Coordinates of C-alpha atoms in Angstrom, one line a residue:
M120 CA 0.3 0.0 0.2
M121 CA 1.0 3.7 -0.9
T122 CA 2.5 5.4 2.0
G123 CA 2.8 8.8 3.2
V124 CA 0.7 10.3 0.4
W125 CA -1.0 13.3 1.9
W126 CA -4.3 13.6 0.0
R127 CA -4.6 9.2 1.3
E128 CA -5.0 10.9 5.3
A129 CA -6.4 14.4 4.6
V130 CA -10.1 15.4 5.1
F131 CA -11.1 17.8 2.7
Y132 CA -13.7 20.4 2.4
E133 CA -16.4 21.6 -0.5
V134 CA -16.6 25.8 -0.5
Y135 CA -19.6 26.9 -2.8
V136 CA -18.0 30.1 -3.3
R137 CA -20.9 31.7 -4.1
S138 CA -22.2 30.8 -1.0
F139 CA -19.4 30.6 1.9
Q140 CA -18.3 34.3 2.4
D141 CA -19.3 37.8 0.8
S142 CA -17.1 39.9 1.9
D143 CA -17.5 43.0 -0.5
G144 CA -21.2 44.0 0.0
D145 CA -23.1 42.5 -3.3
G146 CA -24.2 39.9 -2.0
V147 CA -22.1 36.8 -2.9
G148 CA -19.3 34.7 -2.0
D149 CA -15.9 35.8 -2.8
L150 CA -12.4 34.4 -2.3
A151 CA -11.6 37.0 -0.4
G152 CA -13.8 36.0 2.3
I153 CA -12.9 32.1 2.3
T154 CA -9.6 33.9 2.8
A155 CA -10.9 35.3 5.5
R156 CA -12.5 32.5 7.0
L157 CA -9.7 30.3 6.5
D158 CA -8.8 29.8 10.3
Y159 CA -12.4 28.5 10.6
L160 CA -11.2 25.6 8.7
A161 CA -7.9 24.6 9.4
G162 CA -8.5 25.8 13.1
T163 CA -11.9 25.3 14.0
L164 CA -12.6 22.2 12.4
G165 CA -8.6 21.3 11.7
V166 CA -9.3 20.0 7.9
D167 CA -6.8 19.6 5.5
A168 CA -7.8 20.6 1.9
V169 CA -10.1 22.5 0.4
W170 CA -11.7 22.7 -2.6
L171 CA -12.9 25.2 -4.3
T172 CA -16.1 24.9 -6.9
P173 CA -15.8 27.3 -10.1
F174 CA -15.1 31.4 -9.6
Y175 CA -13.2 31.6 -13.8
P176 CA -15.2 34.1 -15.9
S177 CA -18.5 33.1 -16.7
P178 CA -22.0 33.9 -18.0
M179 CA -23.0 31.8 -15.0
K180 CA -25.9 30.1 -16.8
D181 CA -24.5 27.8 -14.5
F182 CA -22.9 29.8 -11.9
G183 CA -20.0 28.9 -12.8
Y184 CA -19.2 25.6 -14.2
D185 CA -19.9 27.3 -18.1
I186 CA -16.5 28.6 -18.1
S187 CA -15.4 31.7 -20.9
D188 CA -11.9 31.5 -20.3
H189 CA -10.2 28.9 -18.3
E190 CA -7.2 31.1 -17.2
A191 CA -9.1 34.2 -15.6
V192 CA -11.4 35.1 -12.5
D193 CA -14.7 36.1 -12.5
P194 CA -14.8 40.1 -11.3
L195 CA -17.3 39.2 -9.0
F196 CA -15.6 37.0 -7.2
G197 CA -11.9 38.7 -7.3
D198 CA -8.7 38.7 -9.4
L199 CA -5.8 36.2 -10.2
A200 CA -4.2 37.9 -7.1
A201 CA -7.2 37.0 -4.7
V202 CA -6.7 33.5 -6.0
D203 CA -2.6 33.5 -5.0
R204 CA -3.4 35.5 -1.9
L205 CA -5.8 32.4 -0.6
V206 CA -3.0 29.4 -2.2
T207 CA -0.7 31.7 0.1
E208 CA -2.6 32.5 2.7
A209 CA -4.2 28.5 3.0
H210 CA -0.8 26.4 2.3
S211 CA 0.9 28.7 5.7
R212 CA -1.7 27.1 7.6
G213 CA -1.5 23.9 6.6
L214 CA -4.1 23.8 4.4
R215 CA -4.0 22.5 0.4
V216 CA -6.1 24.1 -2.4
I217 CA -8.2 22.0 -5.1
V218 CA -9.9 23.7 -7.7
D219 CA -12.4 22.9 -10.2
F220 CA -11.8 21.5 -13.5
V221 CA -14.2 21.3 -16.1
P222 CA -13.2 19.1 -19.2
N223 CA -16.5 18.7 -20.5
H224 CA -18.1 21.7 -21.9
T225 CA -17.2 25.5 -21.9
A226 CA -20.0 28.7 -22.0
D227 CA -21.2 29.5 -25.6
V228 CA -19.8 33.2 -25.4
H229 CA -15.9 30.9 -25.1
P230 CA -13.7 32.9 -27.8
W231 CA -12.9 29.3 -28.7
F232 CA -16.6 28.6 -29.2
F233 CA -17.1 31.8 -31.3
E234 CA -14.2 30.6 -34.0
S235 CA -15.3 27.4 -33.7
R236 CA -19.7 28.5 -35.2
S237 CA -18.0 31.2 -37.3
S238 CA -17.8 28.9 -40.1
R239 CA -17.4 24.8 -41.4
S240 CA -13.9 25.9 -41.8
S241 CA -12.9 27.3 -39.1
P242 CA -9.6 25.9 -37.3
K243 CA -11.2 25.2 -34.3
R244 CA -14.7 23.7 -36.0
D245 CA -13.2 20.2 -34.5
W246 CA -12.8 21.7 -31.1
Y247 CA -16.4 20.9 -29.9
V248 CA -18.8 18.6 -31.1
W249 CA -20.8 19.1 -34.7
S250 CA -22.7 17.1 -37.1
D251 CA -25.2 17.4 -40.0
P252 CA -29.0 17.2 -39.2
G253 CA -31.2 13.3 -39.9
P254 CA -32.6 13.7 -43.1
D255 CA -36.1 15.0 -41.8
G256 CA -33.7 17.9 -40.0
S257 CA -33.6 16.4 -36.7
P258 CA -31.0 15.6 -33.5
P259 CA -28.0 13.6 -34.8
N260 CA -29.2 11.3 -32.3
N261 CA -31.8 10.4 -29.4
W262 CA -29.4 11.8 -26.4
I263 CA -31.0 13.7 -23.3
A264 CA -29.2 16.4 -22.0
G265 CA -28.7 16.1 -18.2
F266 CA -31.0 18.9 -17.5
G267 CA -33.7 17.8 -19.5
G268 CA -34.5 18.2 -23.4
P269 CA -31.9 17.5 -26.2
A270 CA -28.7 16.9 -26.2
W271 CA -28.4 18.9 -29.2
T272 CA -28.4 22.5 -31.0
F273 CA -29.0 24.1 -34.4
D274 CA -26.7 26.6 -35.4
E275 CA -28.6 28.4 -37.8
A276 CA -25.4 29.9 -39.3
T277 CA -23.9 26.7 -40.6
G278 CA -26.3 24.6 -41.1
Q279 CA -24.9 22.0 -38.1
Y280 CA -25.7 20.6 -35.3
Y281 CA -23.8 21.1 -31.9
R282 CA -23.6 18.6 -28.9
H283 CA -24.4 20.0 -25.3
S284 CA -24.4 17.4 -22.6
F285 CA -26.0 19.9 -20.2
L286 CA -27.8 23.2 -21.0
S287 CA -27.4 24.1 -24.6
E288 CA -25.1 27.2 -23.7
M289 CA -22.8 24.5 -22.9
P290 CA -21.5 23.4 -26.0
D291 CA -19.4 19.8 -25.6
L292 CA -15.7 20.0 -26.3
N293 CA -14.1 17.2 -28.5
W294 CA -10.8 16.0 -27.3
R295 CA -10.1 13.7 -29.6
N296 CA -8.8 17.0 -31.5
E297 CA -5.3 17.0 -29.7
Q298 CA -5.1 20.6 -30.5
L299 CA -8.2 21.2 -28.4
K300 CA -6.6 18.2 -25.7
N301 CA -3.3 19.8 -25.3
A302 CA -5.2 23.6 -25.2
M303 CA -7.1 21.9 -21.7
F304 CA -3.6 20.6 -20.8
G305 CA -2.3 23.7 -20.5
V306 CA -5.4 24.9 -18.0
L307 CA -3.6 22.7 -16.0
R308 CA -0.6 23.7 -16.1
F309 CA -1.4 27.5 -15.5
W310 CA -3.2 26.8 -12.2
L311 CA -0.5 24.1 -11.2
D312 CA 2.4 26.4 -11.7
R313 CA -0.3 29.4 -9.6
G314 CA 0.6 26.4 -7.1
V315 CA -2.9 25.4 -6.6
D316 CA -2.8 21.3 -5.4
G317 CA -4.8 19.0 -7.3
F318 CA -8.2 19.3 -9.2
R319 CA -11.3 18.3 -8.5
I320 CA -12.4 17.2 -12.3
D321 CA -16.2 18.0 -12.8
A322 CA -18.6 15.2 -14.9
A323 CA -16.0 13.2 -15.5
Q324 CA -16.9 10.6 -17.5
Y325 CA -18.8 12.4 -20.6
P326 CA -15.8 13.9 -22.3
M327 CA -15.8 10.9 -23.7
K328 CA -19.0 9.6 -26.0
D329 CA -19.4 7.1 -28.7
P330 CA -17.9 8.3 -31.8
E331 CA -20.2 6.6 -33.9
M332 CA -23.4 8.3 -31.5
R333 CA -25.9 5.4 -31.6
D334 CA -29.3 6.5 -30.0
N335 CA -29.3 5.2 -26.1
P336 CA -31.6 2.8 -25.0
P337 CA -34.5 3.5 -23.5
N338 CA -34.7 2.8 -19.4
R339 CA -37.6 1.1 -18.1
G340 CA -36.9 0.8 -14.7
E341 CA -33.4 -1.4 -15.3
V342 CA -31.3 1.5 -14.1
K343 CA -31.6 3.6 -10.9
L344 CA -29.2 6.2 -9.8
H345 CA -29.3 7.1 -6.0
R346 CA -32.4 10.2 -6.9
P347 CA -34.4 10.6 -9.3
L348 CA -33.1 13.2 -12.4
G349 CA -36.4 13.3 -14.6
E350 CA -36.7 13.3 -18.3
Y351 CA -33.1 12.0 -18.3
D352 CA -34.2 8.9 -16.0
T353 CA -35.9 7.9 -19.3
Q354 CA -32.6 6.5 -21.0
I355 CA -30.4 4.1 -20.4
H356 CA -26.7 5.7 -21.2
L357 CA -25.0 3.5 -22.5
Y358 CA -23.2 6.0 -25.8
D359 CA -23.4 9.4 -24.2
A360 CA -21.0 8.8 -21.5
G361 CA -17.8 6.8 -20.3
H362 CA -16.4 5.4 -23.9
P363 CA -13.7 3.9 -23.3
D364 CA -11.5 5.8 -24.5
I365 CA -11.5 8.5 -21.2
H366 CA -9.4 5.9 -19.8
A367 CA -6.3 6.2 -22.0
M368 CA -7.3 10.6 -21.6
Y369 CA -7.4 10.2 -18.2
E370 CA -3.9 8.1 -18.5
E371 CA -2.5 11.6 -20.2
L372 CA -3.7 14.1 -16.9
R373 CA -2.5 12.0 -14.5
R374 CA 1.0 12.6 -16.7
V375 CA 0.5 16.0 -16.1
L376 CA 0.0 16.2 -12.7
D377 CA 2.3 13.8 -12.1
A378 CA 5.0 15.9 -13.7
Y379 CA 4.8 18.3 -10.9
G380 CA 5.9 17.6 -7.2
G381 CA 3.6 17.6 -4.4
D382 CA 1.5 15.0 -4.9
R383 CA -1.0 17.3 -6.6
V384 CA -3.9 15.4 -7.0
A385 CA -7.3 14.4 -8.9
I386 CA -10.3 13.8 -8.0
G387 CA -13.2 13.1 -11.2
E388 CA -16.4 12.9 -10.3
I389 CA -18.5 9.6 -11.6
H390 CA -22.2 8.8 -11.6
V391 CA -21.3 5.3 -12.2
F392 CA -23.0 2.5 -9.2
D393 CA -21.3 0.2 -11.1
W394 CA -18.9 -0.6 -9.2
P395 CA -15.7 -2.7 -11.4
K396 CA -16.8 0.5 -14.0
W397 CA -16.5 3.5 -11.6
A398 CA -13.3 1.1 -10.2
A399 CA -11.5 1.7 -13.2
Y400 CA -10.9 5.2 -13.4
Y401 CA -8.2 4.5 -11.1
G402 CA -6.5 2.9 -13.9
G403 CA -5.4 -0.7 -14.8
G404 CA -1.7 -0.6 -16.4
A405 CA -1.7 3.0 -16.3
A406 CA -2.4 4.9 -13.4
E407 CA -5.7 7.4 -14.4
L408 CA -7.3 9.3 -11.5
H409 CA -5.6 9.4 -8.0
M410 CA -9.7 9.3 -6.6
V411 CA -12.7 8.6 -8.2
F412 CA -15.6 10.5 -5.7
N413 CA -17.9 7.8 -4.2
F414 CA -21.3 8.8 -4.0
G415 CA -23.0 5.0 -2.9
L416 CA -24.1 6.8 0.4
L417 CA -26.0 8.9 -1.3
G418 CA -28.7 6.7 -2.3
V419 CA -27.8 3.8 -0.1
Q420 CA -30.8 2.0 2.5
W421 CA -29.5 2.9 5.8
T422 CA -29.5 -0.3 7.3
A423 CA -27.2 -2.1 8.8
Q424 CA -26.6 -4.5 6.1
A425 CA -26.9 -2.9 3.6
I426 CA -24.2 -0.5 5.1
V427 CA -21.8 -3.3 5.4
D428 CA -22.7 -4.7 1.7
L429 CA -22.0 -1.5 0.2
V430 CA -18.6 -1.4 1.6
G431 CA -17.4 -4.7 1.0
E432 CA -19.0 -4.1 -2.8
I433 CA -16.6 -1.0 -3.0
E434 CA -13.9 -2.6 -1.4
A435 CA -13.8 -5.4 -3.8
A436 CA -14.0 -3.6 -6.5
L437 CA -10.9 -1.4 -5.8
P438 CA -8.0 -2.0 -7.7
D439 CA -4.7 -2.4 -5.6
H440 CA -3.8 0.6 -5.8
G441 CA -6.8 2.4 -5.2
W442 CA -7.5 5.1 -2.6
P443 CA -11.9 4.7 -1.3
N444 CA -13.3 7.8 -0.3
W445 CA -16.7 8.9 1.0
A446 CA -19.2 11.7 0.5
L447 CA -22.3 12.2 1.7
G448 CA -23.5 15.5 -0.5
N449 CA -21.8 18.5 -2.6
H450 CA -23.8 21.5 -4.3
D451 CA -25.5 18.9 -6.6
E452 CA -27.8 16.7 -4.2
P453 CA -30.1 17.5 -1.0
R454 CA -29.0 18.1 1.9
V455 CA -28.1 15.2 4.6
I456 CA -30.1 16.2 7.0
S457 CA -33.0 17.1 4.4
R458 CA -32.7 13.3 3.0
L459 CA -32.2 11.6 6.7
G460 CA -33.6 14.0 9.4
S461 CA -31.0 14.8 12.2
N462 CA -30.3 12.0 14.4
L463 CA -29.0 9.8 11.6
A464 CA -26.9 12.6 10.2
R465 CA -24.8 12.4 12.9
V466 CA -24.6 9.0 12.3
A467 CA -24.4 8.6 8.8
L468 CA -21.4 11.7 10.0
M469 CA -19.3 9.1 12.3
L470 CA -19.5 6.5 9.4
Q471 CA -18.3 9.3 6.9
L472 CA -15.2 10.1 8.4
T473 CA -14.1 6.6 9.9
L474 CA -14.7 4.5 7.0
R475 CA -11.4 3.3 5.0
G476 CA -11.0 6.4 2.6
T477 CA -11.4 10.1 2.3
P478 CA -13.6 11.8 3.5
T479 CA -15.1 15.0 1.5
L480 CA -17.2 17.1 3.8
Y481 CA -19.5 19.7 2.0
Y482 CA -19.6 23.5 3.6
G483 CA -22.5 23.3 6.1
D484 CA -22.6 20.2 6.8
E485 CA -20.4 20.3 10.0
L486 CA -23.6 22.4 10.9
G487 CA -26.4 20.4 10.4
L488 CA -27.6 22.7 7.8
P489 CA -30.8 21.6 6.1
G490 CA -31.9 22.6 2.8
A491 CA -33.1 26.4 2.7
E492 CA -36.7 26.9 1.7
I493 CA -36.9 28.1 -1.9
T494 CA -39.9 29.7 -3.1
P495 CA -40.6 29.3 -6.7
E496 CA -39.9 33.2 -7.3
E497 CA -37.1 32.9 -5.7
I498 CA -35.6 29.9 -7.8
V499 CA -32.0 30.8 -9.8
D500 CA -31.0 27.1 -10.7
P501 CA -31.0 26.3 -14.5
W502 CA -31.9 23.0 -13.8
G503 CA -35.1 24.5 -10.6
F504 CA -36.8 26.5 -14.0
Q505 CA -37.2 23.2 -16.2
S506 CA -38.1 20.7 -12.9
P507 CA -38.7 22.7 -9.5
E508 CA -38.6 19.9 -7.7
L509 CA -34.8 19.1 -9.1
S510 CA -33.7 22.6 -8.0
R511 CA -30.6 22.8 -6.4
D512 CA -30.8 26.1 -4.8
P513 CA -32.0 24.5 -1.3
A514 CA -28.3 22.8 -0.8
R515 CA -26.6 26.4 -2.1
S516 CA -28.0 28.6 0.6
P517 CA -25.2 30.7 2.3
M518 CA -23.0 29.7 5.2
P519 CA -24.6 31.4 8.4
W520 CA -22.0 32.2 10.7
T521 CA -23.8 34.5 13.0
A522 CA -27.7 35.6 14.3
D523 CA -27.3 38.0 13.1
R524 CA -29.3 39.4 9.7
N525 CA -27.9 37.4 6.7
G526 CA -25.5 35.3 8.8
G527 CA -22.5 37.3 8.8
F528 CA -21.9 35.6 5.2
C529 CA -23.0 39.4 4.0
A530 CA -23.8 43.0 5.2
P531 CA -26.9 43.5 7.4
G532 CA -27.9 45.7 4.1
A533 CA -27.1 44.0 1.2
A534 CA -29.3 41.1 -0.5
P535 CA -27.6 37.3 -0.4
W536 CA -28.3 35.7 -3.5
L537 CA -30.3 32.7 -2.4
P538 CA -32.4 32.7 0.9
L539 CA -30.5 31.8 4.3
V540 CA -31.7 28.6 6.2
A541 CA -34.7 29.8 8.3
E542 CA -33.1 28.0 11.1
S543 CA -29.7 30.3 10.8
A544 CA -30.1 31.8 13.8
H545 CA -29.9 28.7 16.1
L546 CA -27.7 26.6 13.8
C547 CA -25.1 29.3 12.6
V548 CA -21.0 28.8 13.4
E549 CA -21.2 31.3 16.1
A550 CA -24.6 29.8 18.3
Q551 CA -23.1 26.7 18.0
E552 CA -19.7 26.8 19.2
G553 CA -20.2 26.7 23.1
D554 CA -22.6 24.1 23.0
P555 CA -21.1 20.9 23.6
T556 CA -24.1 19.0 22.0
S557 CA -24.0 20.7 18.6
F558 CA -24.1 19.4 15.4
L559 CA -20.5 21.3 14.7
A560 CA -19.2 20.2 18.3
L561 CA -19.6 16.6 17.0
T562 CA -17.9 17.4 14.1
E563 CA -14.5 19.0 15.6
R564 CA -15.0 15.5 18.1
L565 CA -14.6 13.5 14.4
L566 CA -12.2 15.4 13.3
V567 CA -10.2 15.5 16.1
A568 CA -10.3 11.9 16.8
R569 CA -9.3 10.8 13.4
R570 CA -6.5 13.1 13.8
A571 CA -5.5 11.9 16.8
S572 CA -5.6 8.3 15.6
E573 CA -3.8 5.9 12.8
A574 CA -6.2 3.7 12.0
L575 CA -8.6 6.0 11.5
K576 CA -6.6 8.0 9.4
G577 CA -4.9 5.2 7.1
G578 CA -5.9 2.0 8.6
G579 CA -7.5 -1.5 7.2
Y580 CA -10.3 -2.6 8.3
G581 CA -10.6 -5.7 11.1
A582 CA -14.4 -7.5 11.6
F583 CA -16.8 -5.4 9.6
A584 CA -20.1 -6.4 10.0
A585 CA -24.1 -5.6 10.7
V586 CA -24.8 -7.2 14.3
N587 CA -28.3 -6.4 15.9
D588 CA -29.2 -3.6 13.6
C589 CA -26.0 -2.3 14.3
V590 CA -22.5 -1.3 11.5
V591 CA -19.5 -2.3 13.7
F592 CA -15.9 -2.5 12.3
E593 CA -12.1 -2.1 12.7
R594 CA -9.8 -0.2 12.0
R595 CA -6.5 -1.4 12.7
A596 CA -2.9 0.3 11.9
Q597 CA -0.2 -1.7 13.4
S598 CA -1.0 -1.6 17.6
D599 CA -3.6 1.5 17.1
V600 CA -7.1 -0.3 17.1
R601 CA -10.3 1.9 17.1
V602 CA -13.9 -0.3 17.5
V603 CA -17.1 1.8 15.7
A604 CA -20.4 0.3 16.7
L605 CA -23.5 2.5 15.0
N606 CA -27.3 1.9 15.7
L607 CA -29.0 2.8 12.6
C608 CA -32.4 2.1 14.4
D609 CA -35.1 4.2 16.2
E610 CA -34.5 1.9 18.9
A611 CA -31.8 0.8 21.5
R612 CA -29.7 -1.1 20.9
T613 CA -26.6 -3.4 22.4
V614 CA -23.7 -5.1 21.0
E615 CA -20.9 -7.4 22.6
A616 CA -17.8 -7.9 21.2
S617 CA -14.3 -9.0 23.8
A618 CA -13.3 -5.6 22.1
F619 CA -15.3 -4.2 24.3
M620 CA -13.9 -5.4 27.5
G621 CA -11.9 -2.8 29.4
A622 CA -12.3 -0.6 26.3
A623 CA -12.8 2.9 26.8
I624 CA -15.2 5.0 24.3
E625 CA -14.0 7.4 22.8
V626 CA -16.4 10.1 20.8
S627 CA -20.4 9.1 21.1
T628 CA -22.9 11.3 18.6
G629 CA -25.3 11.5 21.2
S630 CA -24.9 12.2 25.1
D631 CA -21.0 12.9 26.3
R632 CA -19.6 9.5 27.8
R633 CA -15.9 9.7 26.9
D634 CA -14.1 7.7 28.9
E635 CA -16.7 5.7 29.7
K636 CA -15.4 2.3 30.4
L637 CA -17.2 -1.0 28.5
D638 CA -18.0 -4.5 30.3
G639 CA -17.8 -6.3 27.2
R640 CA -21.2 -4.8 26.1
L641 CA -22.0 -1.6 24.7
E642 CA -26.0 -0.3 25.1
L643 CA -26.6 2.6 22.2
A644 CA -29.5 4.5 22.1
A645 CA -31.7 4.8 19.3
F646 CA -29.6 6.6 16.2
E647 CA -26.4 7.1 18.6
G648 CA -23.0 5.9 17.4
C649 CA -20.0 5.4 19.2
I650 CA -16.3 5.0 19.0
V651 CA -14.3 3.1 21.0
Q652 CA -10.7 2.7 22.1
P653 CA -9.4 -1.3 23.1
V654 CA -7.5 -1.8 25.0
S655 CA -4.1 -1.9 24.1

C-alpha cells in the first residue's frame, strides 16, 4: 500500500464559492471571503484541503460551470491576485487548495466557441462536436441533456447541430482533437504553476462519448441512480458518456500532474454505481485518477446490512493501488439533514469520518444545515427552472456564521443571492461553538479523534459486520485500534464484543460518554454511534 501521500489521510472540505463568505457587500461569496475564513477551516475544524467550485469568468448560466475563460477570475469573485493570496494563506496554515477543472464543455461565449461556430472551415471547428441533421432535419440521435431536452442545438448559420451534455449554452468540447486536448492540458498547467494542489474534475465520465453516436436505449426501470433525475432517467446512458477512450485521456492527464512535485491530486466526479466500472477510472496498466468520487452513501438504504454490503462491494472493486473516498453530499445534492433527519445524519457523519478512505465534507454539513426553503419565485438554478422539484438551490444556501441578519455571510443591508435557512440564527457557527451537544461540536470531536488515530486516518479493516441493526467494524494500523459501532434504528440496541472488554468510549454521537469504560457490552441509544478505543 502506498504510504505517506497526503490526500490519503486528509479530510477535504468543499466550498461553494458563491455561498461561503461575501467580503464586498454584493451578496455573493468571493475569494477574499474564503481567505478571511481560513482560520475556521484550518483551526476550528482542522480539515486538510479545501475544494473551491469554479471562480472563472462565466455568464453564470450554470453558476460558473459554464466557463468563458479558463485562465482568469470572474470579477464577481476577485482576480488572480486574490487566488494567489488565498493559496499562499492556505498553505501557510497547512491547507491544500483544490480547484474545479471542467473538461466536458465551455460557455457558448467562450472565444473558442465563437471561432468554432464562425464557419465550417474554422481552424477551431473541430474543437467542439458538430454533426449534420438527420434526413428530416432532426438531431443526430436521441441523446438527452442532463437538465432535460435534446442534447443537440441547431446552428442556423452553419447548418449543423452542436452537442451539449447539459444546457444549450454549454457546448461539448471534442477531446479527440489533439489541439483541444493540449489546450485543456495547458489550463491544468496554468493553475498548477500558480500553486494549486490538484483538481476536482467535473462530470468526469462525459468528455468521451460513442464516436458512432448510437441512440441510447430506453430505461424501463433497469437502471436507477441515487435519486430521480427527471427526463434524464428515461434512457440508459450507454453511449453518451464513459466511452472506453476516456481511460487513455485520463492516463495522459495523470502524467501532466505527475510532472509536478508535491503529490498533486486529481479527483473525478463519476456518477457510476456499477462499482467495477467506477473503479476502472483509477486505472489498470497505467494510473489514471488518484481518487474517484464515491456517491454510494447518497443512495444506499440506511440499514446495517445495506451499509455493510455497500462497503464490501466498493472495497472488492478497488484495484490494489486504489484508495477509497466517501461523500454524503455536495452542491448538486439535497442536504444530508433533509434526506436523513438530524439524528441519523449524526450517525452518517461518524460513519463517513471513520470508514477507510478520504472523506469530503460539504460546507455547512458540519453545522447540520438543512436545505433552505426556496419559493418558486426565488429559484435561480437552471435545472430548477425546468423541474422545480430538482432545483439545487436549497443545498446552496449561504453559510450562516452569526445570528445577525444575513448570518454574517454578507452585510446586514445586502441581499444574499439565495435565502439563508430559516433556522440560521441557532444553527450558525456562533450559536453552536459553545454548545457541546451541537452538530458542530460533534464534527470537531470526530475530526480530533481521526487526526489522533493512525487506524482511522489510514488503517485497514478488521471485522466489519451488521450486528443487531448496528454497523460494527474495526480499524487497525499496527498497534493502534478503534472499533466503531453505529445504531441505525430508532430503538436502543446492545452490541457485545470481546474488543469492548475494558475498552473506553472515545466519541459518541449522543450524550457525552467520553472515557466511559465498557465491560464487553456497548449499550447504544436510538441512532447513536460510538468510537471505542480497546485496551492496548
